[in-house]
CSV table of C-alpha atoms in Angstrom, one decimal:
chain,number,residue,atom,x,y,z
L,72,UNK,CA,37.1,-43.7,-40.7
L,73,UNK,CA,34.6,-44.1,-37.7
L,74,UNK,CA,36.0,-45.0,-34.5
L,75,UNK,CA,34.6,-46.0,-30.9
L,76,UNK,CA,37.0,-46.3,-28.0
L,77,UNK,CA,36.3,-48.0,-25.0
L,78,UNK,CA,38.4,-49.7,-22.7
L,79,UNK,CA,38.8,-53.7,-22.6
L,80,UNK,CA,37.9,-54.3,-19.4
L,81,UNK,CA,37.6,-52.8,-15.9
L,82,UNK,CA,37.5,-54.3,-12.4
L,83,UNK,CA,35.6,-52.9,-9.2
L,84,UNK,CA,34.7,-53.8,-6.2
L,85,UNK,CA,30.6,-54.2,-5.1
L,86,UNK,CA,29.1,-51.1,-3.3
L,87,UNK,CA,31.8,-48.7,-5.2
L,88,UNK,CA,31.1,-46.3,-8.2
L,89,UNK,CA,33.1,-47.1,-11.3
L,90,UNK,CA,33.4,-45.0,-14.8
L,91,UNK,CA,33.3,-45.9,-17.9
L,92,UNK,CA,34.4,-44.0,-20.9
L,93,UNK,CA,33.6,-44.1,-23.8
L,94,UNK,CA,35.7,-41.7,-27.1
L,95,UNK,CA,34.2,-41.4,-30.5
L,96,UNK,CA,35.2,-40.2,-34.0
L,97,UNK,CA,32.2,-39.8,-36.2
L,98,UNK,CA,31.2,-38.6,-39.5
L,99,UNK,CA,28.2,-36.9,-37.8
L,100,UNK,CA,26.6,-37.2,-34.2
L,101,UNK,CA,22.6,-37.7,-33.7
L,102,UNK,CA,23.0,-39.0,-29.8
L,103,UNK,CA,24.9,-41.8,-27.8
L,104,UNK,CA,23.6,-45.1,-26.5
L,105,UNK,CA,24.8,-47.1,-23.7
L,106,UNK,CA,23.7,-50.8,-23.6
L,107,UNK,CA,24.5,-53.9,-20.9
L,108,UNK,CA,25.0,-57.2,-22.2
L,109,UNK,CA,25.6,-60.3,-19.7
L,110,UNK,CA,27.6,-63.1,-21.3
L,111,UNK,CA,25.5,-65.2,-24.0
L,112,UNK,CA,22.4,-63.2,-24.1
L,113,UNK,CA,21.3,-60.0,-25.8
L,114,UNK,CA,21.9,-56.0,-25.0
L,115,UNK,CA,19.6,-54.0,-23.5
L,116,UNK,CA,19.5,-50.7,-23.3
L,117,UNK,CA,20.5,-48.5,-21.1
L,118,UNK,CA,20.3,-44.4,-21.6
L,119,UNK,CA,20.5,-42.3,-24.5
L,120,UNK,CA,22.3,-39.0,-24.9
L,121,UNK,CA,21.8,-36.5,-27.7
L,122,UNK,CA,22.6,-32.9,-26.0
L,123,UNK,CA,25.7,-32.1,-23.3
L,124,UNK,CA,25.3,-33.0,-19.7
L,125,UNK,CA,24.3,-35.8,-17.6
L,126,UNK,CA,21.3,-37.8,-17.3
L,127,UNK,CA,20.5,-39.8,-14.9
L,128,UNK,CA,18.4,-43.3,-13.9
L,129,UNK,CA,18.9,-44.7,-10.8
L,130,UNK,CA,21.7,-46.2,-10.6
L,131,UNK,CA,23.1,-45.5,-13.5
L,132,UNK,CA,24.3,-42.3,-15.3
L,133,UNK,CA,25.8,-41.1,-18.7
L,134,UNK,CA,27.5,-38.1,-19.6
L,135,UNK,CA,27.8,-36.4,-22.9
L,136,UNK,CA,30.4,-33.5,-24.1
L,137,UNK,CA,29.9,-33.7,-27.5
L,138,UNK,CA,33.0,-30.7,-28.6
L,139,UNK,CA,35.4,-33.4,-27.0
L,140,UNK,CA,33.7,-36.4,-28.5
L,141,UNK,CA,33.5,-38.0,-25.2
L,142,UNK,CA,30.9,-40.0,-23.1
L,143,UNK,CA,31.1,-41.7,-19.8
L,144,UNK,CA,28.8,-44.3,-18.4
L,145,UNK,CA,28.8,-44.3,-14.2
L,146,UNK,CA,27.5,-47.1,-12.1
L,147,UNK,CA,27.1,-46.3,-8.5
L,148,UNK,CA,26.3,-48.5,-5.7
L,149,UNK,CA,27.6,-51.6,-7.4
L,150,UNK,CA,26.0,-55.0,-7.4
L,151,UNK,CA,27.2,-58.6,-8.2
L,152,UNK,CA,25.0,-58.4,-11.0
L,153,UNK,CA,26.5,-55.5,-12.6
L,154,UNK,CA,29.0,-57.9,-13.9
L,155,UNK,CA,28.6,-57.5,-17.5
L,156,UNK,CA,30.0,-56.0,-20.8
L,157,UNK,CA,28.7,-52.5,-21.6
L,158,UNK,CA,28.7,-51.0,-24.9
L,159,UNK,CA,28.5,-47.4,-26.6
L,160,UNK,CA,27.2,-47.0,-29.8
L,161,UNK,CA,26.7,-43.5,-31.6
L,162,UNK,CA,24.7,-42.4,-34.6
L,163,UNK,CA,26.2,-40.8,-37.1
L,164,UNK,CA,25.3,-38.5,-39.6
L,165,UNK,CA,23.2,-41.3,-41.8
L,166,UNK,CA,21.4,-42.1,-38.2
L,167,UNK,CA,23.3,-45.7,-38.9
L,168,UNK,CA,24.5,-47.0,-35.4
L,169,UNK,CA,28.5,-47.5,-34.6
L,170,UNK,CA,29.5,-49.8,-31.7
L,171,UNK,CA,32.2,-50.0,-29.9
L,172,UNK,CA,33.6,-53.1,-28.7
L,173,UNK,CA,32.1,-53.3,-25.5
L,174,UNK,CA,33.9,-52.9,-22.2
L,175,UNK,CA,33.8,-56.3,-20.0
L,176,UNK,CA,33.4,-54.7,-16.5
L,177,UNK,CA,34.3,-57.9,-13.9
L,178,UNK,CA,32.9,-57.1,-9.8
L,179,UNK,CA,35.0,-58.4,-7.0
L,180,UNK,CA,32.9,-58.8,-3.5
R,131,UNK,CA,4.1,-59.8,-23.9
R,132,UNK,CA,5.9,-57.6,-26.5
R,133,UNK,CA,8.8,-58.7,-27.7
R,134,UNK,CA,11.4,-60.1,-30.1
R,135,UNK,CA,12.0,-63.5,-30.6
R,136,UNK,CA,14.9,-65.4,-32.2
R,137,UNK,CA,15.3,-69.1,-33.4
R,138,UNK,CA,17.2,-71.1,-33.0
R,139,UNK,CA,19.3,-70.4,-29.7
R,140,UNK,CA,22.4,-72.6,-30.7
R,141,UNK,CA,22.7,-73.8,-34.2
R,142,UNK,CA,25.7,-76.4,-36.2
R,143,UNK,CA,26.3,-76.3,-39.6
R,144,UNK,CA,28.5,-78.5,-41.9
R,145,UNK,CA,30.7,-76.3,-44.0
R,146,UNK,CA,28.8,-75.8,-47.7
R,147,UNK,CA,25.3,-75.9,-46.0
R,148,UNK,CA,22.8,-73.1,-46.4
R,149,UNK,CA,20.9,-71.9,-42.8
R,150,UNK,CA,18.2,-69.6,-42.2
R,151,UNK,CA,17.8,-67.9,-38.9
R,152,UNK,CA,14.8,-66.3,-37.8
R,153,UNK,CA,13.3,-63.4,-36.1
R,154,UNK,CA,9.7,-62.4,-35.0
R,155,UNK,CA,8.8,-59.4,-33.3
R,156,UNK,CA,5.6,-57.8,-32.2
R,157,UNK,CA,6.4,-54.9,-30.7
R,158,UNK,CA,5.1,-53.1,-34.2
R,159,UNK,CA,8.4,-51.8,-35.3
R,160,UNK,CA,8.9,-51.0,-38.5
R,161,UNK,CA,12.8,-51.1,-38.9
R,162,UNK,CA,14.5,-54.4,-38.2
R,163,UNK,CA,18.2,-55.5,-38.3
R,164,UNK,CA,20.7,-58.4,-38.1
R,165,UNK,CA,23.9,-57.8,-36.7
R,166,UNK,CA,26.7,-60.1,-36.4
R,167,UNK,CA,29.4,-60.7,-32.6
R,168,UNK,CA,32.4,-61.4,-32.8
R,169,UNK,CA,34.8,-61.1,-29.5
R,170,UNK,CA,36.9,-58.2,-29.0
R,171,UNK,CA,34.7,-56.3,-31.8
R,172,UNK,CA,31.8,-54.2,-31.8
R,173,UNK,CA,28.5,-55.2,-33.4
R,174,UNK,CA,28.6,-55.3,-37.0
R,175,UNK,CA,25.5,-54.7,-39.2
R,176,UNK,CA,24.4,-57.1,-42.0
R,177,UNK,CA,21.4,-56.1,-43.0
R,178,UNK,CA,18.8,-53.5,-41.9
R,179,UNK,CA,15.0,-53.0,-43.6
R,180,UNK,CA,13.1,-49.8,-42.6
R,181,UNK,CA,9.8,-51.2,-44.2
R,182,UNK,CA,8.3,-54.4,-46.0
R,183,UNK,CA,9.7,-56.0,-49.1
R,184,UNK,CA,12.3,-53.2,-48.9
R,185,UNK,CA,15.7,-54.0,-47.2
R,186,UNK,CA,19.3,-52.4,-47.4
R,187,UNK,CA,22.5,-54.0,-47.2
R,188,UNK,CA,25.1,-53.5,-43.8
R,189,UNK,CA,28.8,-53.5,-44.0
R,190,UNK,CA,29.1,-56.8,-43.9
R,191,UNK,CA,26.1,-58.2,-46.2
R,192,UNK,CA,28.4,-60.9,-48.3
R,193,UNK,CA,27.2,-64.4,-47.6
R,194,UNK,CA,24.1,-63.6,-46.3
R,195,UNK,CA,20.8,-63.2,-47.3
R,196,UNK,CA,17.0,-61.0,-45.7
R,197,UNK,CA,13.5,-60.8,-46.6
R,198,UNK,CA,11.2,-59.4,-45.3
R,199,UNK,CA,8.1,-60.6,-46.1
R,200,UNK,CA,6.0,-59.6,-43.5
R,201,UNK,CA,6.4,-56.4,-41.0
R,202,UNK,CA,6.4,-59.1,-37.9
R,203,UNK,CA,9.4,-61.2,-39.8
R,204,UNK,CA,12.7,-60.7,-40.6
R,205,UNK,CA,14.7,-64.1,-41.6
R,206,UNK,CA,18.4,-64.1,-42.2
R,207,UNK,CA,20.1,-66.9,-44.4
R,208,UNK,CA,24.1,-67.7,-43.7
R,209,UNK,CA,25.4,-69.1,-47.3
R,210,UNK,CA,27.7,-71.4,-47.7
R,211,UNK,CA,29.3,-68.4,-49.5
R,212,UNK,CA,30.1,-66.7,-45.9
R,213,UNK,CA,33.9,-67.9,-45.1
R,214,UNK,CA,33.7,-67.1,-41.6
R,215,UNK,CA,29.9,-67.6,-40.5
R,216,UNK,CA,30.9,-68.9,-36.8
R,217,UNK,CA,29.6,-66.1,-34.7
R,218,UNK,CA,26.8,-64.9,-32.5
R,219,UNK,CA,23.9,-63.3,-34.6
R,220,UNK,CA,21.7,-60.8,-33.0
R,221,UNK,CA,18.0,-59.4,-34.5
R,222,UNK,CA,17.3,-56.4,-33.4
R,223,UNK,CA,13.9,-53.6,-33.8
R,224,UNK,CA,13.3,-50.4,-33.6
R,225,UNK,CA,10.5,-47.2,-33.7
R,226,UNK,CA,11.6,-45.4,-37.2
R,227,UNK,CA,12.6,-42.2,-34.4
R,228,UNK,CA,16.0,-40.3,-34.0
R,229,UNK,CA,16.2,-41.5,-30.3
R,230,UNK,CA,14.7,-45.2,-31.6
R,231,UNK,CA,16.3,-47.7,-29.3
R,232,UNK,CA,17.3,-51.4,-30.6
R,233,UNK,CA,15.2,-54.2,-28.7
R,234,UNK,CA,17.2,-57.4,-29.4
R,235,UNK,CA,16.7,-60.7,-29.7
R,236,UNK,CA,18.3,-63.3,-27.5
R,237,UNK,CA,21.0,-64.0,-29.6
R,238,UNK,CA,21.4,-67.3,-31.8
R,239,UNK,CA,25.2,-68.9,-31.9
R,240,UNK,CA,26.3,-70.2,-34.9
R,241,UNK,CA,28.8,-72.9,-35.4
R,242,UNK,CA,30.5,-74.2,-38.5
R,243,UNK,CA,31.8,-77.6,-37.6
């Protein structure tokens, strides 16, 4: 079967740098998403990855090592309103998208 | 302002009653989806439609219902045949590309009283 592995939740503290990983088994790969979902609205997205390495937005970077089927999403600089769930999703083979559960990522001042 | 719009935000439903959910978007996408949240689980797709009066079914399609009538407009019905409908339903769209990203919706939550 397909399987996404996240962690349940993570805690950090504002103005640190916190990773979050993110483990796959898929039949297929055609790229990784990252998305940020506050409590009771809608994702958005946040960085795509299809080949190995890092790419990076501001903030906000993800890593791909697609032999280890293995992503990380890292948030530097953190902010009160980083305080939301973030969720990996990968296509597979069928370019049909595969979620993991999200991991809830709670900021302590 | 482009976007994707869902109705309604917060909706109650007797048990045995039919409800129709909609979505608008007019960001000119052509594939649209429904996907159902539950807690502690990833998304889970119902239905997906790449173009109109054409639409496939997710892994969890029973109970539910699409059309899509229009390229803007993609409704989903809840039947009273789903036996667990409470949850929070999300539309999403996207370019037809390998690196299309979803734009969602904001989301309507569904309650079976």
């Amino acid at each position: 079967g397909q399987n996404i592995d996240q962690p349940t939740e993570m805690t950090a503290t504002e103005g640190a740098i916190v990773q979050i990983n993110c483990t796959y088994q898929t039949s297929g790969f055609n790229g990784l998403f990252w998305y940020q979902q506050h409590a009771g609205e809608a994702p958005t997205f946040l960085s795509y990855n299809v080949l190995d390495g890092l790419e990076e937005k501001g903030r906000f970077s993800s890593f791909l090592s697609r032999s280890k089927g293995y992503s990380y999403l890292l948030l530097k600089e953190l902010q009160m309103k980083d305080s939301a769930s973030y969720l990996c999703a990968v296509k597979d083979s069928n370019y049909q998208l595969i979620w993991g559960a999200g991991t809830k990522l709670i900021i302590k001042p | 302002d482009g976007g994707i719009t869902q109705s309604p935000k917060y909706l109650f439903r007797k048990e045995g009653q039919n409800v129709t959910l909609s979505c608008e978007q007019n960001l000119n996408h052509d594939a649209m989806y429904w996907y159902r949240q539950d807690p502690g689980q990833g998304l889970r797709l119902i239905y997906y439609s790449q173009i109109v009066n054409d639409f496939q079914k997710g892994d969890i399609a029973e109970g539910y219902s699409v059309s899509r009538e229009k390229k803007e407009s993609f409704p989903l019905t809840v039947t009273s045949a789903q036996k667990n409908p409470t949850a929070f339903y999300l539309c999403a769209s996207s370019m037809l590309t390998d690196t299309g990203e979803l734009f969602f919706g904001e989301g309507s939550r569904l309650t079976v009283l």
